[in-house]
Amino acid sequence: MNWKHEAIEKLKDYNAKKQSLTSIPEEIAQLESAVKGIRSASADGSPARGGGSGREDMLLSNICKREELGRSLASAKAWVSQVDTALAVLNQEDRLILDRFYVSSQKGAAERLACDLGVDVKTVYHRKDAALRRFTIALYGAVES
C-alpha cells in the first residue's frame, strides 16, 4: 500500500469530512422533524398483497435513513479525529504547508509559501515532502510497505 498516497487523499478530503460533522446532524434533525409529521398507520384497512401502507413505508424509510446517517456520523467523527491527531503532532509550519498544498489546495501554493517563509521554491518542495512524511508516519506509523 502506498501510505503517502493515502495520507494525501485524507488531507484532500479533510474539509469535506469535517463539514459532514455539521451537515449529518442537520439531516438527522430534519428526518426527526419529518417523522413527527408522518401520521400513524390506520388499523382499519389491510394492505393489499401483504405490502405495507404508504405511511408505514415512509416511517420505515425515515428510520433506516436516520440509522444509516448515525453510522456515517460516527465514522466521520472517528476519521476526523484520526486526522486531527496526526496533524496535532506536526509543527505550525508543517501544518501550513500541508494545508496550502492539500487541504485548501491553493493555486501557486509553492510560490506563496516561498515568499511567506522566506525561502526558495525548491526548499518549499523539500519541506512539503518532509511534512508529508511526518504526517504519514503520525497517521499510519509507516511511509512505505
JSON list of C-alpha atoms in Angstrom, two decimals:
[
{"chain": "A", "resi": 1, "resn": "MET", "atom": "CA", "xyz": [0.00, 0.00, 0.00]},
{"chain": "A", "resi": 2, "resn": "ASN", "atom": "CA", "xyz": [1.21, 3.49, -0.80]},
{"chain": "A", "resi": 3, "resn": "TRP", "atom": "CA", "xyz": [0.82, 5.19, 2.58]},
{"chain": "A", "resi": 4, "resn": "LYS", "atom": "CA", "xyz": [1.83, 8.62, 1.30]},
{"chain": "A", "resi": 5, "resn": "HIS", "atom": "CA", "xyz": [-0.89, 8.50, -1.35]},
{"chain": "A", "resi": 6, "resn": "GLU", "atom": "CA", "xyz": [-3.43, 7.51, 1.30]},
{"chain": "A", "resi": 7, "resn": "ALA", "atom": "CA", "xyz": [-2.28, 10.37, 3.53]},
{"chain": "A", "resi": 8, "resn": "ILE", "atom": "CA", "xyz": [-2.60, 12.85, 0.66]},
{"chain": "A", "resi": 9, "resn": "GLU", "atom": "CA", "xyz": [-6.14, 11.65, -0.06]},
{"chain": "A", "resi": 10, "resn": "LYS", "atom": "CA", "xyz": [-7.06, 12.11, 3.60]},
{"chain": "A", "resi": 11, "resn": "LEU", "atom": "CA", "xyz": [-5.71, 15.67, 3.54]},
{"chain": "A", "resi": 12, "resn": "LYS", "atom": "CA", "xyz": [-7.66, 16.44, 0.36]},
{"chain": "A", "resi": 13, "resn": "ASP", "atom": "CA", "xyz": [-10.89, 15.06, 1.89]},
{"chain": "A", "resi": 14, "resn": "TYR", "atom": "CA", "xyz": [-10.38, 16.68, 5.30]},
{"chain": "A", "resi": 15, "resn": "ASN", "atom": "CA", "xyz": [-12.52, 19.80, 4.83]},
{"chain": "A", "resi": 16, "resn": "ALA", "atom": "CA", "xyz": [-15.42, 17.85, 3.33]},
{"chain": "A", "resi": 17, "resn": "LYS", "atom": "CA", "xyz": [-15.34, 15.25, 6.11]},
{"chain": "A", "resi": 18, "resn": "LYS", "atom": "CA", "xyz": [-15.16, 17.96, 8.75]},
{"chain": "A", "resi": 19, "resn": "GLN", "atom": "CA", "xyz": [-18.16, 19.70, 7.15]},
{"chain": "A", "resi": 20, "resn": "SER", "atom": "CA", "xyz": [-20.09, 16.42, 7.32]},
{"chain": "A", "resi": 21, "resn": "LEU", "atom": "CA", "xyz": [-19.88, 16.65, 11.12]},
{"chain": "A", "resi": 22, "resn": "THR", "atom": "CA", "xyz": [-22.24, 19.61, 10.81]},
{"chain": "A", "resi": 23, "resn": "SER", "atom": "CA", "xyz": [-24.38, 18.55, 7.86]},
{"chain": "A", "resi": 24, "resn": "ILE", "atom": "CA", "xyz": [-25.15, 14.98, 9.02]},
{"chain": "A", "resi": 25, "resn": "PRO", "atom": "CA", "xyz": [-26.68, 16.06, 12.36]},
{"chain": "A", "resi": 26, "resn": "GLU", "atom": "CA", "xyz": [-28.71, 18.68, 10.49]},
{"chain": "A", "resi": 27, "resn": "GLU", "atom": "CA", "xyz": [-30.03, 15.99, 8.13]},
{"chain": "A", "resi": 28, "resn": "ILE", "atom": "CA", "xyz": [-30.86, 13.72, 11.08]},
{"chain": "A", "resi": 29, "resn": "ALA", "atom": "CA", "xyz": [-32.72, 16.59, 12.74]},
{"chain": "A", "resi": 30, "resn": "GLN", "atom": "CA", "xyz": [-34.74, 17.16, 9.55]},
{"chain": "A", "resi": 31, "resn": "LEU", "atom": "CA", "xyz": [-35.65, 13.48, 9.40]},
{"chain": "A", "resi": 32, "resn": "GLU", "atom": "CA", "xyz": [-36.64, 13.50, 13.09]},
{"chain": "A", "resi": 33, "resn": "SER", "atom": "CA", "xyz": [-38.83, 16.52, 12.43]},
{"chain": "A", "resi": 34, "resn": "ALA", "atom": "CA", "xyz": [-40.36, 14.87, 9.38]},
{"chain": "A", "resi": 35, "resn": "VAL", "atom": "CA", "xyz": [-41.20, 11.69, 11.30]},
{"chain": "A", "resi": 36, "resn": "LYS", "atom": "CA", "xyz": [-43.39, 13.75, 13.62]},
{"chain": "A", "resi": 37, "resn": "GLY", "atom": "CA", "xyz": [-45.40, 14.78, 10.57]},
{"chain": "A", "resi": 38, "resn": "ILE", "atom": "CA", "xyz": [-45.98, 11.22, 9.37]},
{"chain": "A", "resi": 39, "resn": "ARG", "atom": "CA", "xyz": [-49.36, 10.16, 10.62]},
{"chain": "A", "resi": 40, "resn": "SER", "atom": "CA", "xyz": [-49.57, 6.74, 12.16]},
{"chain": "A", "resi": 41, "resn": "ALA", "atom": "CA", "xyz": [-50.87, 3.90, 10.03]},
{"chain": "A", "resi": 42, "resn": "SER", "atom": "CA", "xyz": [-54.54, 3.27, 10.39]},
{"chain": "A", "resi": 43, "resn": "ALA", "atom": "CA", "xyz": [-55.62, -0.15, 11.63]},
{"chain": "A", "resi": 44, "resn": "ASP", "atom": "CA", "xyz": [-58.91, -0.17, 9.74]},
{"chain": "A", "resi": 45, "resn": "GLY", "atom": "CA", "xyz": [-57.59, -1.34, 6.39]},
{"chain": "A", "resi": 46, "resn": "SER", "atom": "CA", "xyz": [-55.45, -4.26, 5.35]},
{"chain": "A", "resi": 47, "resn": "PRO", "atom": "CA", "xyz": [-52.70, -3.64, 2.84]},
{"chain": "A", "resi": 48, "resn": "ALA", "atom": "CA", "xyz": [-53.19, -5.42, -0.45]},
{"chain": "A", "resi": 49, "resn": "ARG", "atom": "CA", "xyz": [-50.97, -8.42, -1.12]},
{"chain": "A", "resi": 50, "resn": "GLY", "atom": "CA", "xyz": [-49.21, -8.21, 2.24]},
{"chain": "A", "resi": 51, "resn": "GLY", "atom": "CA", "xyz": [-47.41, -4.94, 1.49]},
{"chain": "A", "resi": 52, "resn": "GLY", "atom": "CA", "xyz": [-47.18, -2.03, 3.90]},
{"chain": "A", "resi": 53, "resn": "SER", "atom": "CA", "xyz": [-49.14, 1.15, 3.70]},
{"chain": "A", "resi": 54, "resn": "GLY", "atom": "CA", "xyz": [-47.57, 4.30, 2.27]},
{"chain": "A", "resi": 55, "resn": "ARG", "atom": "CA", "xyz": [-47.32, 5.77, 5.75]},
{"chain": "A", "resi": 56, "resn": "GLU", "atom": "CA", "xyz": [-45.58, 2.67, 7.11]},
{"chain": "A", "resi": 57, "resn": "ASP", "atom": "CA", "xyz": [-43.15, 2.75, 4.18]},
{"chain": "A", "resi": 58, "resn": "MET", "atom": "CA", "xyz": [-42.35, 6.43, 4.81]},
{"chain": "A", "resi": 59, "resn": "LEU", "atom": "CA", "xyz": [-41.82, 5.75, 8.51]},
{"chain": "A", "resi": 60, "resn": "LEU", "atom": "CA", "xyz": [-39.55, 2.75, 7.88]},
{"chain": "A", "resi": 61, "resn": "SER", "atom": "CA", "xyz": [-37.60, 4.66, 5.24]},
{"chain": "A", "resi": 62, "resn": "ASN", "atom": "CA", "xyz": [-37.13, 7.54, 7.67]},
{"chain": "A", "resi": 63, "resn": "ILE", "atom": "CA", "xyz": [-35.90, 5.21, 10.41]},
{"chain": "A", "resi": 64, "resn": "CYS", "atom": "CA", "xyz": [-33.46, 3.49, 8.04]},
{"chain": "A", "resi": 65, "resn": "LYS", "atom": "CA", "xyz": [-32.08, 6.81, 6.80]},
{"chain": "A", "resi": 66, "resn": "ARG", "atom": "CA", "xyz": [-31.54, 8.07, 10.35]},
{"chain": "A", "resi": 67, "resn": "GLU", "atom": "CA", "xyz": [-29.76, 4.86, 11.36]},
{"chain": "A", "resi": 68, "resn": "GLU", "atom": "CA", "xyz": [-27.53, 4.98, 8.29]},
{"chain": "A", "resi": 69, "resn": "LEU", "atom": "CA", "xyz": [-26.73, 8.66, 8.90]},
{"chain": "A", "resi": 70, "resn": "GLY", "atom": "CA", "xyz": [-25.94, 7.85, 12.54]},
{"chain": "A", "resi": 71, "resn": "ARG", "atom": "CA", "xyz": [-23.41, 5.23, 11.44]},
{"chain": "A", "resi": 72, "resn": "SER", "atom": "CA", "xyz": [-21.99, 7.66, 8.88]},
{"chain": "A", "resi": 73, "resn": "LEU", "atom": "CA", "xyz": [-21.65, 10.35, 11.55]},
{"chain": "A", "resi": 74, "resn": "ALA", "atom": "CA", "xyz": [-19.80, 8.01, 13.90]},
{"chain": "A", "resi": 75, "resn": "SER", "atom": "CA", "xyz": [-17.46, 7.01, 11.08]},
{"chain": "A", "resi": 76, "resn": "ALA", "atom": "CA", "xyz": [-16.83, 10.64, 10.08]},
{"chain": "A", "resi": 77, "resn": "LYS", "atom": "CA", "xyz": [-16.10, 11.60, 13.71]},
{"chain": "A", "resi": 78, "resn": "ALA", "atom": "CA", "xyz": [-13.54, 8.82, 14.02]},
{"chain": "A", "resi": 79, "resn": "TRP", "atom": "CA", "xyz": [-11.99, 9.73, 10.66]},
{"chain": "A", "resi": 80, "resn": "VAL", "atom": "CA", "xyz": [-11.68, 13.45, 11.50]},
{"chain": "A", "resi": 81, "resn": "SER", "atom": "CA", "xyz": [-10.33, 12.64, 14.96]},
{"chain": "A", "resi": 82, "resn": "GLN", "atom": "CA", "xyz": [-7.65, 10.41, 13.45]},
{"chain": "A", "resi": 83, "resn": "VAL", "atom": "CA", "xyz": [-6.52, 13.12, 11.02]},
{"chain": "A", "resi": 84, "resn": "ASP", "atom": "CA", "xyz": [-6.69, 15.82, 13.72]},
{"chain": "A", "resi": 85, "resn": "THR", "atom": "CA", "xyz": [-4.49, 13.71, 15.98]},
{"chain": "A", "resi": 86, "resn": "ALA", "atom": "CA", "xyz": [-1.90, 13.24, 13.24]},
{"chain": "A", "resi": 87, "resn": "LEU", "atom": "CA", "xyz": [-1.95, 16.95, 12.38]},
{"chain": "A", "resi": 88, "resn": "ALA", "atom": "CA", "xyz": [-1.51, 17.88, 16.05]},
{"chain": "A", "resi": 89, "resn": "VAL", "atom": "CA", "xyz": [1.88, 16.14, 16.08]},
{"chain": "A", "resi": 90, "resn": "LEU", "atom": "CA", "xyz": [3.19, 18.47, 13.37]},
{"chain": "A", "resi": 91, "resn": "ASN", "atom": "CA", "xyz": [4.64, 21.90, 13.92]},
{"chain": "A", "resi": 92, "resn": "GLN", "atom": "CA", "xyz": [2.87, 25.02, 12.67]},
{"chain": "A", "resi": 93, "resn": "GLU", "atom": "CA", "xyz": [4.98, 25.28, 9.50]},
{"chain": "A", "resi": 94, "resn": "ASP", "atom": "CA", "xyz": [4.27, 21.65, 8.53]},
{"chain": "A", "resi": 95, "resn": "ARG", "atom": "CA", "xyz": [0.52, 22.19, 9.02]},
{"chain": "A", "resi": 96, "resn": "LEU", "atom": "CA", "xyz": [0.65, 25.39, 6.98]},
{"chain": "A", "resi": 97, "resn": "ILE", "atom": "CA", "xyz": [2.47, 23.67, 4.12]},
{"chain": "A", "resi": 98, "resn": "LEU", "atom": "CA", "xyz": [0.13, 20.67, 4.08]},
{"chain": "A", "resi": 99, "resn": "ASP", "atom": "CA", "xyz": [-2.88, 22.95, 4.28]},
{"chain": "A", "resi": 100, "resn": "ARG", "atom": "CA", "xyz": [-1.84, 25.03, 1.29]},
{"chain": "A", "resi": 101, "resn": "PHE", "atom": "CA", "xyz": [-0.78, 22.07, -0.84]},
{"chain": "A", "resi": 102, "resn": "TYR", "atom": "CA", "xyz": [-3.52, 19.57, 0.00]},
{"chain": "A", "resi": 103, "resn": "VAL", "atom": "CA", "xyz": [-6.26, 20.68, 2.41]},
{"chain": "A", "resi": 104, "resn": "SER", "atom": "CA", "xyz": [-7.04, 24.06, 0.83]},
{"chain": "A", "resi": 105, "resn": "SER", "atom": "CA", "xyz": [-5.20, 23.24, -2.40]},
{"chain": "A", "resi": 106, "resn": "GLN", "atom": "CA", "xyz": [-4.32, 26.79, -3.33]},
{"chain": "A", "resi": 107, "resn": "LYS", "atom": "CA", "xyz": [-3.02, 27.59, -6.78]},
{"chain": "A", "resi": 108, "resn": "GLY", "atom": "CA", "xyz": [0.54, 28.88, -6.67]},
{"chain": "A", "resi": 109, "resn": "ALA", "atom": "CA", "xyz": [0.96, 27.48, -3.15]},
{"chain": "A", "resi": 110, "resn": "ALA", "atom": "CA", "xyz": [4.68, 26.83, -3.55]},
{"chain": "A", "resi": 111, "resn": "GLU", "atom": "CA", "xyz": [5.45, 30.36, -4.68]},
{"chain": "A", "resi": 112, "resn": "ARG", "atom": "CA", "xyz": [3.34, 31.95, -1.94]},
{"chain": "A", "resi": 113, "resn": "LEU", "atom": "CA", "xyz": [4.85, 29.70, 0.71]},
{"chain": "A", "resi": 114, "resn": "ALA", "atom": "CA", "xyz": [8.35, 30.55, -0.54]},
{"chain": "A", "resi": 115, "resn": "CYS", "atom": "CA", "xyz": [7.55, 34.22, -0.09]},
{"chain": "A", "resi": 116, "resn": "ASP", "atom": "CA", "xyz": [5.85, 33.73, 3.31]},
{"chain": "A", "resi": 117, "resn": "LEU", "atom": "CA", "xyz": [8.63, 31.51, 4.67]},
{"chain": "A", "resi": 118, "resn": "GLY", "atom": "CA", "xyz": [11.49, 33.48, 3.13]},
{"chain": "A", "resi": 119, "resn": "VAL", "atom": "CA", "xyz": [12.91, 30.50, 1.24]},
{"chain": "A", "resi": 120, "resn": "ASP", "atom": "CA", "xyz": [13.15, 29.43, -2.39]},
{"chain": "A", "resi": 121, "resn": "VAL", "atom": "CA", "xyz": [10.55, 27.26, -4.11]},
{"chain": "A", "resi": 122, "resn": "LYS", "atom": "CA", "xyz": [12.85, 24.22, -4.16]},
{"chain": "A", "resi": 123, "resn": "THR", "atom": "CA", "xyz": [13.13, 24.42, -0.36]},
{"chain": "A", "resi": 124, "resn": "VAL", "atom": "CA", "xyz": [9.34, 24.62, -0.09]},
{"chain": "A", "resi": 125, "resn": "TYR", "atom": "CA", "xyz": [9.01, 21.34, -2.01]},
{"chain": "A", "resi": 126, "resn": "HIS", "atom": "CA", "xyz": [11.62, 19.68, 0.22]},
{"chain": "A", "resi": 127, "resn": "ARG", "atom": "CA", "xyz": [9.75, 20.89, 3.31]},
{"chain": "A", "resi": 128, "resn": "LYS", "atom": "CA", "xyz": [6.44, 19.71, 1.82]},
{"chain": "A", "resi": 129, "resn": "ASP", "atom": "CA", "xyz": [7.87, 16.22, 1.30]},
{"chain": "A", "resi": 130, "resn": "ALA", "atom": "CA", "xyz": [9.25, 16.18, 4.86]},
{"chain": "A", "resi": 131, "resn": "ALA", "atom": "CA", "xyz": [5.95, 17.43, 6.33]},
{"chain": "A", "resi": 132, "resn": "LEU", "atom": "CA", "xyz": [4.01, 14.83, 4.35]},
{"chain": "A", "resi": 133, "resn": "ARG", "atom": "CA", "xyz": [6.38, 12.12, 5.56]},
{"chain": "A", "resi": 134, "resn": "ARG", "atom": "CA", "xyz": [5.91, 13.17, 9.21]},
{"chain": "A", "resi": 135, "resn": "PHE", "atom": "CA", "xyz": [2.12, 13.33, 8.75]},
{"chain": "A", "resi": 136, "resn": "THR", "atom": "CA", "xyz": [2.07, 9.89, 7.12]},
{"chain": "A", "resi": 137, "resn": "ILE", "atom": "CA", "xyz": [4.09, 8.38, 9.97]},
{"chain": "A", "resi": 138, "resn": "ALA", "atom": "CA", "xyz": [1.83, 10.06, 12.56]},
{"chain": "A", "resi": 139, "resn": "LEU", "atom": "CA", "xyz": [-1.23, 8.73, 10.74]},
{"chain": "A", "resi": 140, "resn": "TYR", "atom": "CA", "xyz": [-0.15, 5.20, 9.79]},
{"chain": "A", "resi": 141, "resn": "GLY", "atom": "CA", "xyz": [3.17, 4.54, 11.50]},
{"chain": "A", "resi": 142, "resn": "ALA", "atom": "CA", "xyz": [4.74, 3.83, 8.11]},
{"chain": "A", "resi": 143, "resn": "VAL", "atom": "CA", "xyz": [5.66, 5.59, 4.91]},
{"chain": "A", "resi": 144, "resn": "GLU", "atom": "CA", "xyz": [6.26, 2.65, 2.57]},
{"chain": "A", "resi": 145, "resn": "SER", "atom": "CA", "xyz": [5.37, -1.00, 2.72]}
]
